[in-house]
Short mmCIF file of C-alpha atoms and ligand atoms in Angstrom, two decimals:
data_model
loop_
_atom_site.label_atom_id
_atom_site.label_comp_id
_atom_site.label_asym_id
_atom_site.label_seq_id
_atom_site.Cartn_x
_atom_site.Cartn_y
_atom_site.Cartn_z
CA MET Z 28 14.49 -56.33 4.88
CA HIS Z 29 12.70 -59.33 6.28
CA ASP Z 30 9.35 -57.55 5.77
CA GLN Z 31 10.21 -56.86 2.17
CA ALA Z 32 10.93 -60.53 1.54
CA GLU Z 33 7.69 -61.44 3.29
CA GLN Z 34 5.75 -58.97 1.12
CA LEU Z 35 7.26 -60.46 -2.01
CA ARG Z 36 6.36 -63.95 -0.81
CA LEU Z 37 2.76 -62.87 -0.34
CA ARG Z 38 2.65 -61.18 -3.75
CA VAL Z 39 4.05 -64.34 -5.28
CA GLN Z 40 1.26 -66.36 -3.63
CA GLU Z 41 -1.35 -63.95 -5.01
CA THR Z 42 -0.05 -64.05 -8.57
CA LEU Z 43 -0.01 -67.82 -8.39
CA LEU Z 44 -3.77 -67.73 -8.63
CA GLN Z 45 -3.96 -65.25 -11.51
CA VAL Z 46 -1.20 -65.48 -14.07
CA LYS Z 47 0.27 -68.18 -16.26
CA LYS Z 48 3.58 -69.57 -15.09
CA ALA Z 49 6.62 -70.54 -17.08
CA LYS Z 50 8.00 -74.03 -16.98
CA VAL Z 51 11.61 -73.76 -15.87
CA VAL Z 52 13.94 -76.21 -17.60
CA SER Z 53 17.72 -76.53 -17.13
CA VAL Z 54 20.06 -78.08 -19.67
CA LEU Z 55 23.07 -79.58 -17.90
CA SER Z 56 25.57 -82.44 -18.06
CA GLY Z 57 28.14 -84.29 -16.00
CA LYS Z 58 31.08 -84.07 -18.39
CA GLY Z 59 31.67 -80.81 -20.27
CA GLY Z 60 31.66 -80.25 -24.02
CA VAL Z 61 28.90 -82.78 -24.75
CA GLY Z 62 26.61 -80.35 -26.58
CA LYS Z 63 24.50 -78.64 -23.88
CA THR Z 64 24.64 -75.16 -25.37
CA ASN Z 65 23.78 -76.40 -28.85
CA ILE Z 66 20.85 -78.35 -27.45
CA ALA Z 67 19.65 -75.50 -25.20
CA VAL Z 68 19.75 -72.99 -28.08
CA ASN Z 69 18.18 -75.18 -30.75
CA LEU Z 70 15.56 -76.72 -28.45
CA SER Z 71 14.54 -73.24 -27.26
CA LEU Z 72 14.22 -72.14 -30.90
CA ALA Z 73 12.17 -75.22 -31.73
CA LEU Z 74 9.82 -74.50 -28.81
CA ALA Z 75 9.53 -70.87 -29.96
CA GLY Z 76 8.82 -72.13 -33.49
CA LEU Z 77 5.94 -74.14 -32.05
CA GLY Z 78 4.40 -70.90 -30.79
CA LYS Z 79 5.69 -70.95 -27.21
CA LYS Z 80 7.12 -67.84 -25.59
CA VAL Z 81 10.63 -68.81 -24.55
CA VAL Z 82 13.46 -67.01 -22.80
CA LEU Z 83 16.90 -68.61 -22.74
CA LEU Z 84 19.22 -67.66 -19.86
CA ASP Z 85 22.92 -68.32 -20.18
CA LEU Z 86 23.95 -69.57 -16.74
CA ASP Z 87 27.35 -70.83 -17.86
CA ILE Z 88 29.05 -68.51 -15.41
CA GLY Z 89 32.26 -67.07 -16.81
CA MET Z 90 32.22 -69.09 -20.06
CA GLY Z 91 28.81 -68.25 -21.48
CA ASN Z 92 28.62 -68.71 -25.25
CA VAL Z 93 24.90 -68.86 -26.07
CA HIS Z 94 25.22 -65.45 -27.72
CA LEU Z 95 27.89 -66.80 -30.09
CA LEU Z 96 25.56 -69.54 -31.32
CA LEU Z 97 22.77 -67.01 -31.76
CA GLY Z 98 25.09 -64.53 -33.50
CA LEU Z 99 24.29 -61.83 -30.92
CA THR Z 100 26.41 -59.35 -29.00
CA PRO Z 101 24.66 -58.92 -25.66
CA ARG Z 102 24.65 -55.50 -24.03
CA HIS Z 103 23.56 -56.71 -20.61
CA THR Z 104 23.73 -59.77 -18.38
CA ILE Z 105 21.48 -61.25 -15.75
CA ALA Z 106 23.76 -59.74 -13.07
CA ASP Z 107 22.51 -56.28 -14.13
CA LEU Z 108 19.24 -57.23 -12.45
CA PHE Z 109 20.75 -57.18 -8.99
CA GLU Z 110 23.95 -55.17 -9.47
CA HIS Z 111 22.31 -52.20 -11.17
CA HIS Z 112 18.64 -52.89 -10.46
CA PHE Z 113 17.66 -52.98 -14.13
CA SER Z 114 14.30 -54.45 -15.00
CA VAL Z 115 14.10 -57.60 -17.13
CA ARG Z 116 12.38 -55.62 -19.87
CA GLU Z 117 15.44 -53.38 -20.19
CA ILE Z 118 17.95 -56.16 -20.58
CA ILE Z 119 16.25 -58.93 -22.58
CA GLU Z 120 17.82 -59.42 -26.02
CA LYS Z 121 15.77 -60.43 -29.03
CA GLY Z 122 16.97 -63.53 -30.85
CA PRO Z 123 15.63 -65.23 -33.97
CA ASN Z 124 12.20 -66.95 -34.06
CA ASN Z 125 10.93 -64.62 -31.30
CA LEU Z 126 13.31 -66.30 -28.88
CA ASP Z 127 14.36 -63.99 -26.06
CA TYR Z 128 17.76 -64.27 -24.48
CA LEU Z 129 19.60 -63.10 -21.40
CA GLY Z 130 23.36 -63.50 -20.88
CA GLY Z 131 25.05 -64.49 -17.65
CA ASP Z 132 28.42 -63.59 -16.18
CA ASN Z 133 30.62 -63.96 -13.11
CA GLY Z 134 28.42 -61.47 -11.27
CA LEU Z 135 25.93 -64.26 -10.68
CA LEU Z 136 28.35 -65.84 -8.22
CA SER Z 137 27.78 -62.95 -5.84
CA LEU Z 138 23.97 -63.31 -5.94
CA PHE Z 139 23.90 -65.33 -2.75
CA GLU Z 140 26.05 -62.80 -0.90
CA LEU Z 141 24.01 -59.72 -1.77
CA ASP Z 142 21.99 -57.57 0.58
CA ARG Z 143 18.37 -58.61 0.91
CA ASN Z 144 17.13 -55.55 -1.01
CA SER Z 145 19.02 -56.55 -4.17
CA GLN Z 146 17.99 -60.18 -3.83
CA VAL Z 147 14.33 -59.22 -3.49
CA HIS Z 148 14.56 -56.99 -6.58
CA PHE Z 149 16.19 -59.85 -8.51
CA VAL Z 150 13.55 -62.40 -7.56
CA GLY Z 151 10.80 -59.88 -8.29
CA GLU Z 152 12.17 -59.46 -11.82
CA LEU Z 153 12.39 -63.23 -12.31
CA GLU Z 154 8.80 -63.42 -11.20
CA LYS Z 155 7.92 -61.13 -14.12
CA LEU Z 156 9.71 -63.52 -16.47
CA SER Z 157 7.81 -66.40 -15.00
CA SER Z 158 4.46 -64.82 -15.80
CA ALA Z 159 5.44 -63.53 -19.26
CA TYR Z 160 6.87 -66.76 -20.74
CA ASP Z 161 5.82 -70.35 -21.30
CA TYR Z 162 9.38 -71.63 -20.88
CA ILE Z 163 12.47 -70.35 -19.10
CA VAL Z 164 15.44 -72.40 -20.28
CA PHE Z 165 18.83 -72.33 -18.49
CA ASP Z 166 22.02 -73.30 -20.26
CA ILE Z 167 24.17 -74.55 -17.38
CA GLY Z 168 27.94 -74.61 -17.74
CA ALA Z 169 30.25 -77.56 -17.24
CA GLY Z 170 31.39 -77.86 -13.63
CA LEU Z 171 28.13 -76.86 -11.98
CA SER Z 172 28.68 -73.92 -9.60
CA GLU Z 173 26.90 -73.57 -6.28
CA ALA Z 174 24.81 -70.71 -7.73
CA SER Z 175 23.74 -72.52 -10.89
CA LEU Z 176 22.92 -75.69 -8.93
CA LYS Z 177 20.37 -73.66 -6.97
CA PHE Z 178 18.73 -72.52 -10.20
CA VAL Z 179 18.58 -76.13 -11.41
CA LEU Z 180 17.09 -77.34 -8.13
CA ALA Z 181 14.53 -74.53 -8.08
CA GLY Z 182 13.38 -75.42 -11.63
CA HIS Z 183 10.70 -77.89 -12.70
CA GLU Z 184 12.67 -80.10 -15.07
CA ALA Z 185 16.28 -80.87 -15.97
CA ILE Z 186 17.60 -82.11 -19.30
CA LEU Z 187 20.75 -84.14 -18.75
CA VAL Z 188 22.85 -84.22 -21.91
CA ALA Z 189 25.27 -87.13 -22.30
CA THR Z 190 27.15 -88.76 -25.15
CA PRO Z 191 27.57 -92.54 -25.52
CA GLU Z 192 31.19 -92.34 -24.30
CA ILE Z 193 31.81 -94.14 -21.01
CA THR Z 194 33.34 -91.01 -19.41
CA SER Z 195 30.22 -89.01 -20.20
CA LEU Z 196 27.97 -91.76 -18.85
CA THR Z 197 29.74 -92.11 -15.52
CA ASP Z 198 29.69 -88.32 -15.08
CA ALA Z 199 26.01 -88.25 -16.05
CA TYR Z 200 25.27 -90.82 -13.35
CA SER Z 201 27.15 -88.73 -10.77
CA MET Z 202 24.98 -85.77 -11.77
CA ILE Z 203 21.78 -87.82 -11.41
CA LYS Z 204 22.94 -88.89 -7.93
CA LEU Z 205 23.58 -85.29 -6.94
CA LEU Z 206 20.22 -84.03 -8.28
CA HIS Z 207 18.36 -86.94 -6.70
CA ALA Z 208 19.98 -86.38 -3.30
CA GLU Z 209 19.09 -82.68 -3.34
CA ARG Z 210 15.64 -82.88 -4.95
CA PRO Z 211 14.24 -86.37 -5.57
CA GLU Z 212 11.02 -85.12 -7.21
CA LEU Z 213 12.80 -83.14 -9.98
CA THR Z 214 11.91 -84.47 -13.44
CA VAL Z 215 15.14 -85.55 -15.15
CA TRP Z 216 15.13 -86.11 -18.92
CA THR Z 217 18.07 -87.63 -20.75
CA MET Z 218 19.13 -86.31 -24.13
CA ILE Z 219 21.79 -88.49 -25.72
CA ASN Z 220 23.91 -86.46 -28.09
CA GLN Z 221 26.40 -87.30 -30.83
CA CYS Z 222 24.95 -90.79 -31.39
CA GLU Z 223 25.84 -93.00 -34.31
CA ASN Z 224 22.20 -93.96 -34.74
CA GLU Z 225 18.86 -94.01 -32.91
CA ARG Z 226 19.43 -97.51 -31.57
CA GLU Z 227 22.61 -96.40 -29.84
CA GLY Z 228 20.81 -93.41 -28.31
CA ARG Z 229 18.00 -95.59 -26.97
CA ALA Z 230 20.44 -98.15 -25.57
CA VAL Z 231 22.37 -95.42 -23.74
CA HIS Z 232 19.20 -94.00 -22.19
CA ASP Z 233 18.06 -97.48 -21.16
CA ARG Z 234 21.38 -98.16 -19.50
CA LEU Z 235 21.37 -94.90 -17.53
CA ASN Z 236 17.74 -95.41 -16.59
CA GLU Z 237 18.35 -98.96 -15.43
CA VAL Z 238 21.25 -97.99 -13.17
CA SER Z 239 19.40 -94.96 -11.82
CA SER Z 240 16.22 -96.96 -11.15
CA ARG Z 241 18.05 -99.84 -9.52
CA PHE Z 242 20.46 -97.90 -7.27
CA LEU Z 243 18.57 -94.69 -6.60
CA GLY Z 244 14.95 -95.64 -7.27
CA LYS Z 245 14.91 -92.71 -9.73
CA LYS Z 246 13.27 -93.15 -13.13
CA LEU Z 247 14.57 -91.02 -15.99
CA ALA Z 248 12.43 -89.68 -18.82
CA SER Z 249 13.77 -89.79 -22.39
CA LEU Z 250 13.85 -86.75 -24.62
CA GLY Z 251 15.41 -88.84 -27.37
CA GLN Z 252 18.75 -88.43 -29.06
CA VAL Z 253 20.66 -86.26 -31.47
CA SER Z 254 22.92 -87.92 -34.03
CA PHE Z 255 26.46 -86.84 -34.68
CA ASP Z 256 25.75 -84.50 -37.59
CA PRO Z 257 28.30 -82.38 -39.50
CA ALA Z 258 25.56 -79.76 -39.97
CA VAL Z 259 25.85 -78.96 -36.22
CA ARG Z 260 29.52 -78.02 -36.48
CA ARG Z 261 28.93 -76.12 -39.70
CA ALA Z 262 26.19 -74.06 -38.05
CA VAL Z 263 28.44 -73.33 -35.05
CA MET Z 264 31.13 -72.04 -37.43
CA GLU Z 265 28.59 -69.76 -39.08
CA GLN Z 266 27.11 -68.66 -35.73
CA LEU Z 267 23.68 -69.73 -36.83
CA PRO Z 268 21.56 -72.27 -34.92
CA PHE Z 269 21.26 -75.48 -36.95
CA VAL Z 270 17.44 -75.69 -36.66
CA LEU Z 271 17.37 -72.44 -38.67
CA GLU Z 272 20.47 -72.88 -40.81
CA SER Z 273 19.80 -76.50 -41.84
CA PRO Z 274 16.20 -77.24 -40.85
CA ARG Z 275 16.25 -80.49 -42.82
CA CYS Z 276 19.38 -81.94 -41.25
CA LYS Z 277 19.05 -85.02 -39.06
CA ALA Z 278 19.89 -83.18 -35.83
CA ALA Z 279 17.23 -80.50 -36.52
CA GLY Z 280 14.55 -83.18 -37.01
CA GLN Z 281 15.54 -84.83 -33.73
CA ILE Z 282 15.44 -81.51 -31.89
CA GLN Z 283 11.93 -80.86 -33.26
CA LYS Z 284 10.87 -84.26 -31.98
CA ALA Z 285 12.36 -83.48 -28.55
CA ALA Z 286 10.50 -80.14 -28.44
CA GLN Z 287 7.20 -81.94 -29.14
CA CYS Z 288 8.04 -84.45 -26.42
CA LEU Z 289 8.75 -81.68 -23.90
CA LEU Z 290 5.47 -79.97 -24.78
CA GLY Z 291 3.60 -83.22 -24.31
CA LYS Z 292 4.49 -83.39 -20.63
CA ARG Z 293 1.76 -81.92 -18.49
CA GLY Z 294 1.80 -80.22 -15.13
CA ALA Z 295 4.49 -78.71 -12.92
CA ALA Z 296 4.41 -75.14 -14.35
CA ASP Z 297 3.67 -73.58 -10.99
CA ILE Z 298 5.05 -70.93 -8.72
CA SER Z 299 7.47 -73.29 -7.00
CA PHE Z 300 10.46 -71.95 -8.98
CA ILE Z 301 10.22 -68.44 -7.53
CA SER Z 302 9.37 -69.57 -4.02
CA LYS Z 303 12.20 -72.15 -4.01
CA LEU Z 304 14.71 -69.59 -5.22
CA LEU Z 305 13.53 -67.21 -2.53
CA SER Z 306 14.00 -69.85 0.12
CA PHE Z 307 17.53 -70.64 -1.15
CA LEU Z 308 18.32 -66.93 -0.94
CA SER Z 309 16.85 -66.64 2.56
CA LYS Z 310 19.12 -69.46 3.74
CA SER Z 311 22.25 -67.86 2.30
N1 ATP I 15 25.16 -83.58 -32.54
C1 ATP I 15 26.36 -83.08 -32.83
N2 ATP I 15 26.97 -83.40 -34.01
C2 ATP I 15 28.19 -82.90 -34.30
N3 ATP I 15 28.90 -82.07 -33.51
C3 ATP I 15 28.34 -81.72 -32.34
C4 ATP I 15 27.05 -82.21 -31.95
N4 ATP I 15 26.75 -81.65 -30.73
C5 ATP I 15 27.81 -80.89 -30.39
N5 ATP I 15 28.78 -80.93 -31.36
C6 ATP I 15 30.09 -80.24 -31.34
O1 ATP I 15 30.51 -80.12 -29.99
C7 ATP I 15 30.89 -78.78 -29.73
C8 ATP I 15 30.57 -78.44 -28.28
O2 ATP I 15 29.18 -78.27 -28.13
P1 ATP I 15 28.58 -77.32 -27.00
O3 ATP I 15 29.32 -76.04 -26.92
O4 ATP I 15 27.12 -77.25 -27.25
O5 ATP I 15 28.91 -78.21 -25.71
P2 ATP I 15 28.67 -77.83 -24.17
O6 ATP I 15 28.25 -79.08 -23.49
O7 ATP I 15 27.77 -76.66 -24.07
O8 ATP I 15 30.14 -77.42 -23.71
P3 ATP I 15 30.53 -76.73 -22.30
O9 ATP I 15 30.53 -77.86 -21.29
O10 ATP I 15 31.91 -76.21 -22.55
O11 ATP I 15 29.51 -75.70 -22.00
C9 ATP I 15 30.10 -77.94 -30.73
O12 ATP I 15 30.77 -76.76 -31.03
C10 ATP I 15 30.01 -78.84 -31.94
O13 ATP I 15 31.12 -78.66 -32.78
MG1 MG I 16 28.03 -74.80 -23.09
#
């Protein structure tokens, strides 16, 4: 088994030199219900609309609802990769705007307890995703599980969604502390959701950034804000993403701006995601 893992590690090193690599971005929060899934879905669609190849993975273990917002009924989940040794090609679902999607379920919790053979197959399939897409986006559930934390830490960037409410802000700061303790070099963006106006969104980011810089020495990047917009709720009710259902609504414009901002950041799309995940698995 050890040889197999070693072989995969070597193959990973080889492909590093040849193929393009996806940027791996997690959307997470401290407090639940702040709008992560809506942001993950609509931001992924906006990136796809800008010509990027994007796959969205629902890592909200047990409560995944990305498919509901996309109006899809998934036939498979990411756990099929290691439980039944499917290939990613067999289980990827097609969403709107050329966005690809993969559902998650409780099975993911057992990933770190699997035999080495299944883990190696799983990472090999993720490696295929990494070379086929520009972006791999994870929608992370509230109450970060051990398994999903490892995916976040293995990724290149994290988008921390918070609302201006004090409870959301204190939980966001706890999340920043946790991420910083585990992986100080991870790029952390803030995305302030359900704002009254842009000024409020900027002030909330500045406050979080100031506390994080002062007490942790960690600077936060800003992906902007999304206003409280009735079009978001309407779109959820209709199971249509708001960037497609109401492309002219305020929230859709702000998501487009955030997608441009994300694209503007250079670097970091390297092999480290796969090799980090492999090393987490080896330690388990
Ligand atoms: N900008 C917004 N304007 C208006 N309503 C919003 C906005 N963002 C989110 N909502 C509302 O909040 C609800 C919860 O959003 P969402 O499911 O995306 O949160 P979440 O953070 O993913 O929740 P969970 O922690 O349970 O995964 C949405 O169904 C929608 O009604
Ligand atoms: Mg969610």
